[in-house]
Coordinates of C-alpha atoms in Angstrom, one line a residue:
X190 CA -35.5 -79.2 150.9
X191 CA -36.9 -82.0 148.7
X192 CA -40.5 -82.3 147.7
X193 CA -42.4 -84.7 145.5
X194 CA -45.3 -83.3 143.5
X195 CA -48.7 -84.6 144.5
X196 CA -50.5 -83.4 141.4
X197 CA -52.0 -86.3 139.5
X198 CA -53.0 -84.1 136.5
X199 CA -50.6 -82.6 134.0
X200 CA -48.5 -79.9 135.5
X201 CA -46.5 -79.2 138.7
X202 CA -43.1 -77.7 138.7
X203 CA -40.1 -80.0 138.6
X204 CA -36.6 -78.6 139.3
X205 CA -35.0 -76.3 141.8
X206 CA -36.6 -73.0 142.9
X207 CA -35.5 -70.3 145.4
X208 CA -37.8 -67.9 147.1
X209 CA -38.2 -66.0 150.4
X210 CA -38.6 -69.3 152.2
X211 CA -35.3 -70.8 150.9
X212 CA -34.3 -73.2 148.2
X213 CA -36.3 -76.4 147.4
X214 CA -36.1 -79.2 144.9
X215 CA -39.2 -80.6 143.3
X216 CA -39.4 -84.1 142.0
X217 CA -42.1 -85.4 139.5
X218 CA -45.3 -87.1 140.6
X219 CA -44.8 -90.6 141.9
X220 CA -41.0 -90.3 142.5
X221 CA -39.7 -92.2 145.5
X222 CA -36.9 -90.4 147.4
X223 CA -34.1 -92.5 148.9
X224 CA -33.9 -92.8 152.7
X225 CA -30.3 -91.6 153.0
X226 CA -28.9 -88.1 152.3
X227 CA -26.2 -89.4 149.9
X228 CA -28.9 -91.1 147.8
X229 CA -31.0 -87.9 147.7
X230 CA -28.0 -85.8 146.7
X231 CA -27.3 -88.2 143.8
X232 CA -30.9 -88.0 142.7
X233 CA -30.8 -84.2 142.8
X234 CA -27.7 -84.2 140.6
X235 CA -29.3 -86.7 138.2
X236 CA -32.4 -84.5 138.0
X237 CA -30.3 -81.4 137.3
X238 CA -28.4 -83.3 134.6
X239 CA -31.7 -84.4 132.9
X240 CA -33.2 -80.9 133.0
X241 CA -30.0 -79.4 131.6
X242 CA -29.7 -82.0 128.8
X243 CA -33.2 -81.5 127.6
X244 CA -33.0 -77.7 128.1
X245 CA -30.3 -77.8 125.4
X246 CA -32.5 -79.8 123.1
X247 CA -35.6 -77.7 123.7
X248 CA -33.9 -74.3 123.9
X249 CA -35.6 -73.0 127.1
X250 CA -37.5 -74.5 130.0
X251 CA -41.0 -73.5 130.7
X252 CA -41.8 -70.6 133.1
X253 CA -44.0 -71.7 136.0
X254 CA -47.5 -70.5 135.8
X255 CA -48.9 -67.9 138.2
X256 CA -45.3 -67.1 139.4
X257 CA -43.9 -63.6 139.7
X258 CA -41.0 -62.9 137.3
X259 CA -37.8 -64.5 138.3
X260 CA -34.6 -65.6 136.6
X261 CA -35.3 -68.4 134.1
X262 CA -31.8 -68.5 132.6
X263 CA -30.1 -69.5 135.8
X264 CA -26.6 -71.0 134.8
X265 CA -26.8 -74.0 137.1
X266 CA -23.9 -75.9 135.5
X267 CA -21.6 -72.9 136.1
X268 CA -22.5 -72.7 139.8
X269 CA -22.0 -76.4 140.3
X270 CA -18.6 -76.3 138.5
X271 CA -17.3 -73.6 140.8
X272 CA -18.5 -75.5 143.9
X273 CA -17.0 -78.8 142.8
X274 CA -13.7 -77.3 141.8
X275 CA -13.4 -75.5 145.1
X276 CA -14.2 -78.7 147.1
X277 CA -11.8 -80.7 144.9
X278 CA -8.8 -78.4 145.4
X279 CA -9.7 -77.1 148.9
X280 CA -8.4 -73.6 148.0
X281 CA -9.0 -70.5 146.0
X282 CA -7.4 -70.1 142.6
X283 CA -4.0 -68.4 143.1
X284 CA -2.2 -67.2 140.1
X285 CA 1.5 -68.0 139.9
X286 CA 3.5 -64.9 138.9
X287 CA 7.0 -65.6 137.7
X288 CA 9.8 -64.0 139.8
X289 CA 13.5 -64.0 139.0
X290 CA 16.6 -64.5 141.0
X291 CA 20.4 -64.7 140.2
X292 CA 21.6 -68.3 140.5
X293 CA 23.9 -70.8 138.8
X294 CA 21.1 -73.3 138.1
X295 CA 17.4 -73.3 137.5
X296 CA 15.1 -72.5 134.6
X297 CA 17.1 -69.8 132.8
X298 CA 15.6 -66.8 131.2
X299 CA 18.1 -65.9 128.5
X300 CA 16.7 -62.5 127.5
X301 CA 16.8 -61.4 131.1
X302 CA 20.2 -63.0 131.7
X303 CA 21.7 -61.1 128.7
X304 CA 20.2 -57.8 130.0
X305 CA 20.9 -58.2 133.7
X306 CA 24.1 -60.3 134.1
X307 CA 27.7 -59.6 133.2
X308 CA 29.4 -62.0 130.9
X309 CA 33.0 -63.0 130.5
X310 CA 34.4 -62.6 127.0
X311 CA 36.6 -65.5 125.8
X312 CA 39.5 -65.1 123.3
X313 CA 37.3 -66.3 120.4
X314 CA 34.7 -63.6 121.2
X315 CA 32.1 -65.9 122.7
X316 CA 30.4 -65.1 126.0
X317 CA 30.2 -67.1 129.2
X318 CA 27.8 -66.3 132.0
X319 CA 28.9 -67.4 135.5
X320 CA 25.6 -66.3 137.0
X321 CA 22.2 -66.3 135.3
X322 CA 18.7 -65.0 135.8
X323 CA 16.4 -68.0 136.6
X324 CA 12.7 -68.2 137.3
X325 CA 11.6 -68.5 140.9
X326 CA 7.8 -68.8 140.9
X327 CA 6.0 -67.3 143.8
X328 CA 2.3 -67.3 144.7
X329 CA 0.5 -64.0 144.7
X330 CA -2.7 -64.2 146.6
X331 CA -3.6 -60.5 146.1
X332 CA -4.2 -60.9 142.4
X333 CA -7.6 -59.7 141.0
X334 CA -8.4 -63.2 139.7
X335 CA -8.1 -64.6 143.3
X336 CA -10.5 -62.0 144.6
X337 CA -12.9 -62.7 141.8
X338 CA -12.8 -66.4 142.6
X339 CA -13.5 -65.7 146.2
X340 CA -16.6 -63.8 145.2
X341 CA -17.8 -66.5 142.8
X342 CA -17.2 -69.3 145.4
X343 CA -19.3 -67.4 148.0
X344 CA -22.1 -66.7 145.5
X345 CA -22.2 -70.3 144.4
X346 CA -22.2 -71.8 147.9
X347 CA -24.9 -69.3 149.0
X348 CA -27.3 -70.6 146.3
X349 CA -26.4 -74.3 145.9
X350 CA -23.7 -75.2 148.4
X351 CA -26.2 -77.0 150.7
X352 CA -26.3 -79.7 148.0
X353 CA -22.7 -80.7 149.0
X354 CA -21.7 -79.5 152.5
X355 CA -23.4 -77.7 155.4
X356 CA -20.8 -74.9 155.8
X357 CA -20.4 -71.5 154.1
X358 CA -17.0 -70.2 152.9
X359 CA -15.8 -66.9 154.2
X360 CA -17.2 -63.7 152.8
X361 CA -15.2 -62.5 149.7
X362 CA -14.2 -59.0 150.8
X363 CA -13.2 -56.3 148.2
X364 CA -13.2 -57.5 144.6
X365 CA -13.4 -55.9 141.1
X366 CA -16.7 -54.9 139.8
X367 CA -18.9 -57.3 137.8
X368 CA -18.2 -55.9 134.4
X369 CA -14.5 -55.5 135.1
X370 CA -14.4 -59.1 136.4
X371 CA -16.0 -60.4 133.3
X372 CA -13.4 -58.6 131.2
X373 CA -10.5 -60.0 133.3
X374 CA -11.9 -63.5 133.0
X375 CA -12.3 -63.1 129.2
X376 CA -8.6 -62.1 129.0
X377 CA -7.5 -65.0 131.2
X378 CA -9.5 -67.5 129.0
X379 CA -7.8 -66.1 125.9
X380 CA -4.4 -66.5 127.5
X381 CA -4.5 -70.1 128.8
X382 CA -4.5 -73.5 127.2
X383 CA -5.2 -75.3 130.5
X384 CA -8.5 -77.1 130.1
X385 CA -9.3 -77.0 133.9
X386 CA -8.6 -73.2 134.0
X387 CA -10.7 -72.7 130.9
X388 CA -13.6 -74.6 132.5
X389 CA -13.3 -72.6 135.8
X390 CA -12.9 -69.2 134.2
X391 CA -15.8 -69.9 131.8
X392 CA -18.0 -71.0 134.7
X393 CA -17.1 -67.9 136.7
X394 CA -17.8 -65.7 133.7
X395 CA -21.3 -67.2 133.2
X396 CA -22.1 -66.7 136.8
X397 CA -21.0 -63.0 136.8
X398 CA -22.9 -62.3 133.5
X399 CA -26.0 -63.8 135.2
X400 CA -25.5 -61.7 138.4
X401 CA -24.9 -58.6 136.2
X402 CA -28.3 -58.9 134.6
X403 CA -30.4 -60.4 137.4
X404 CA -28.6 -59.2 140.6
X405 CA -27.1 -61.4 143.3
X406 CA -30.3 -61.4 145.3
X407 CA -32.7 -62.3 142.5
X408 CA -35.0 -65.3 143.0
X409 CA -34.1 -68.1 140.6
X410 CA -35.5 -71.3 139.3
X411 CA -34.3 -74.1 137.0
X412 CA -36.9 -76.5 135.9
X413 CA -40.1 -77.0 134.0
X414 CA -43.9 -77.1 134.4
X415 CA -44.1 -79.8 131.7
X416 CA -42.0 -82.7 132.9
X417 CA -44.2 -85.1 131.1
X418 CA -42.6 -83.9 127.8
X419 CA -39.2 -84.6 129.2
X420 CA -40.3 -88.0 130.5
X421 CA -41.5 -88.9 127.0
X422 CA -38.1 -87.9 125.6
X423 CA -36.3 -89.9 128.2
X424 CA -38.3 -93.0 127.3
X425 CA -37.6 -92.3 123.6
X426 CA -33.9 -91.9 124.1
X427 CA -33.7 -95.2 126.1
X428 CA -36.0 -97.4 123.9
X429 CA -36.9 -95.4 120.8
X430 CA -35.8 -96.0 117.2
X431 CA -33.4 -93.7 115.5
X432 CA -35.0 -91.6 112.7
X433 CA -38.4 -92.9 113.6
X434 CA -40.1 -90.2 111.7
X435 CA -39.5 -92.0 108.5
X436 CA -41.9 -94.8 109.8
X437 CA -44.8 -92.4 110.6
X438 CA -47.9 -92.8 108.3
X439 CA -48.1 -90.1 105.6
X440 CA -51.4 -88.8 104.2
X441 CA -52.5 -86.2 101.7
X442 CA -55.7 -84.5 100.9
X443 CA -57.5 -84.9 97.6

């Protein structure tokens, strides 16, 4: 899947590109690929990181010349986040829905206890509950958010899963529509303070918004035709001088 550009002149696409023949990663002219797969995977991740960093600086990456229209705003970071989270946890996201049971110990829900349980009234008028309503968390795998996650995991692995493992997860099955899923994820993001959940839900939302506009079968690319400009910026970041513009010669016309 990895190719090194042979063009000696300016030009040549650098990045990842998907077409009818599959997905391929293009490295810049003169790059020497490692001999082992782990090294190649690391280099691909580094290449993606560099392209993403300078995409933020430059706004957008260049569209390849003489190429049919394809998705230039591919949210590669969102796809990689979904894949990594799934490989790290080994399971789909399952929402914990609180259930309640009657018990003498546990995490008490006082509003529910007052409504559901009978209290003994003491002589001084105070109440004593001999049994209480306590939380008994249970996993609900049929929640919409789990079905959305299944879809996103499959979509992410279909496009970039080869970068990590050779297998494909099971097909997602029935799931909410794209627009409905985006709305559900927006609600979930607004209702949680968990940073990992925020990251996952945000990545899933970005993926779905991309699919909503481009379609799941759209060809995509993430890269640039002008890697020489990125190379100059890499050199400048490593060895350049801060605020160097103040040292540039200044002239004026008389």
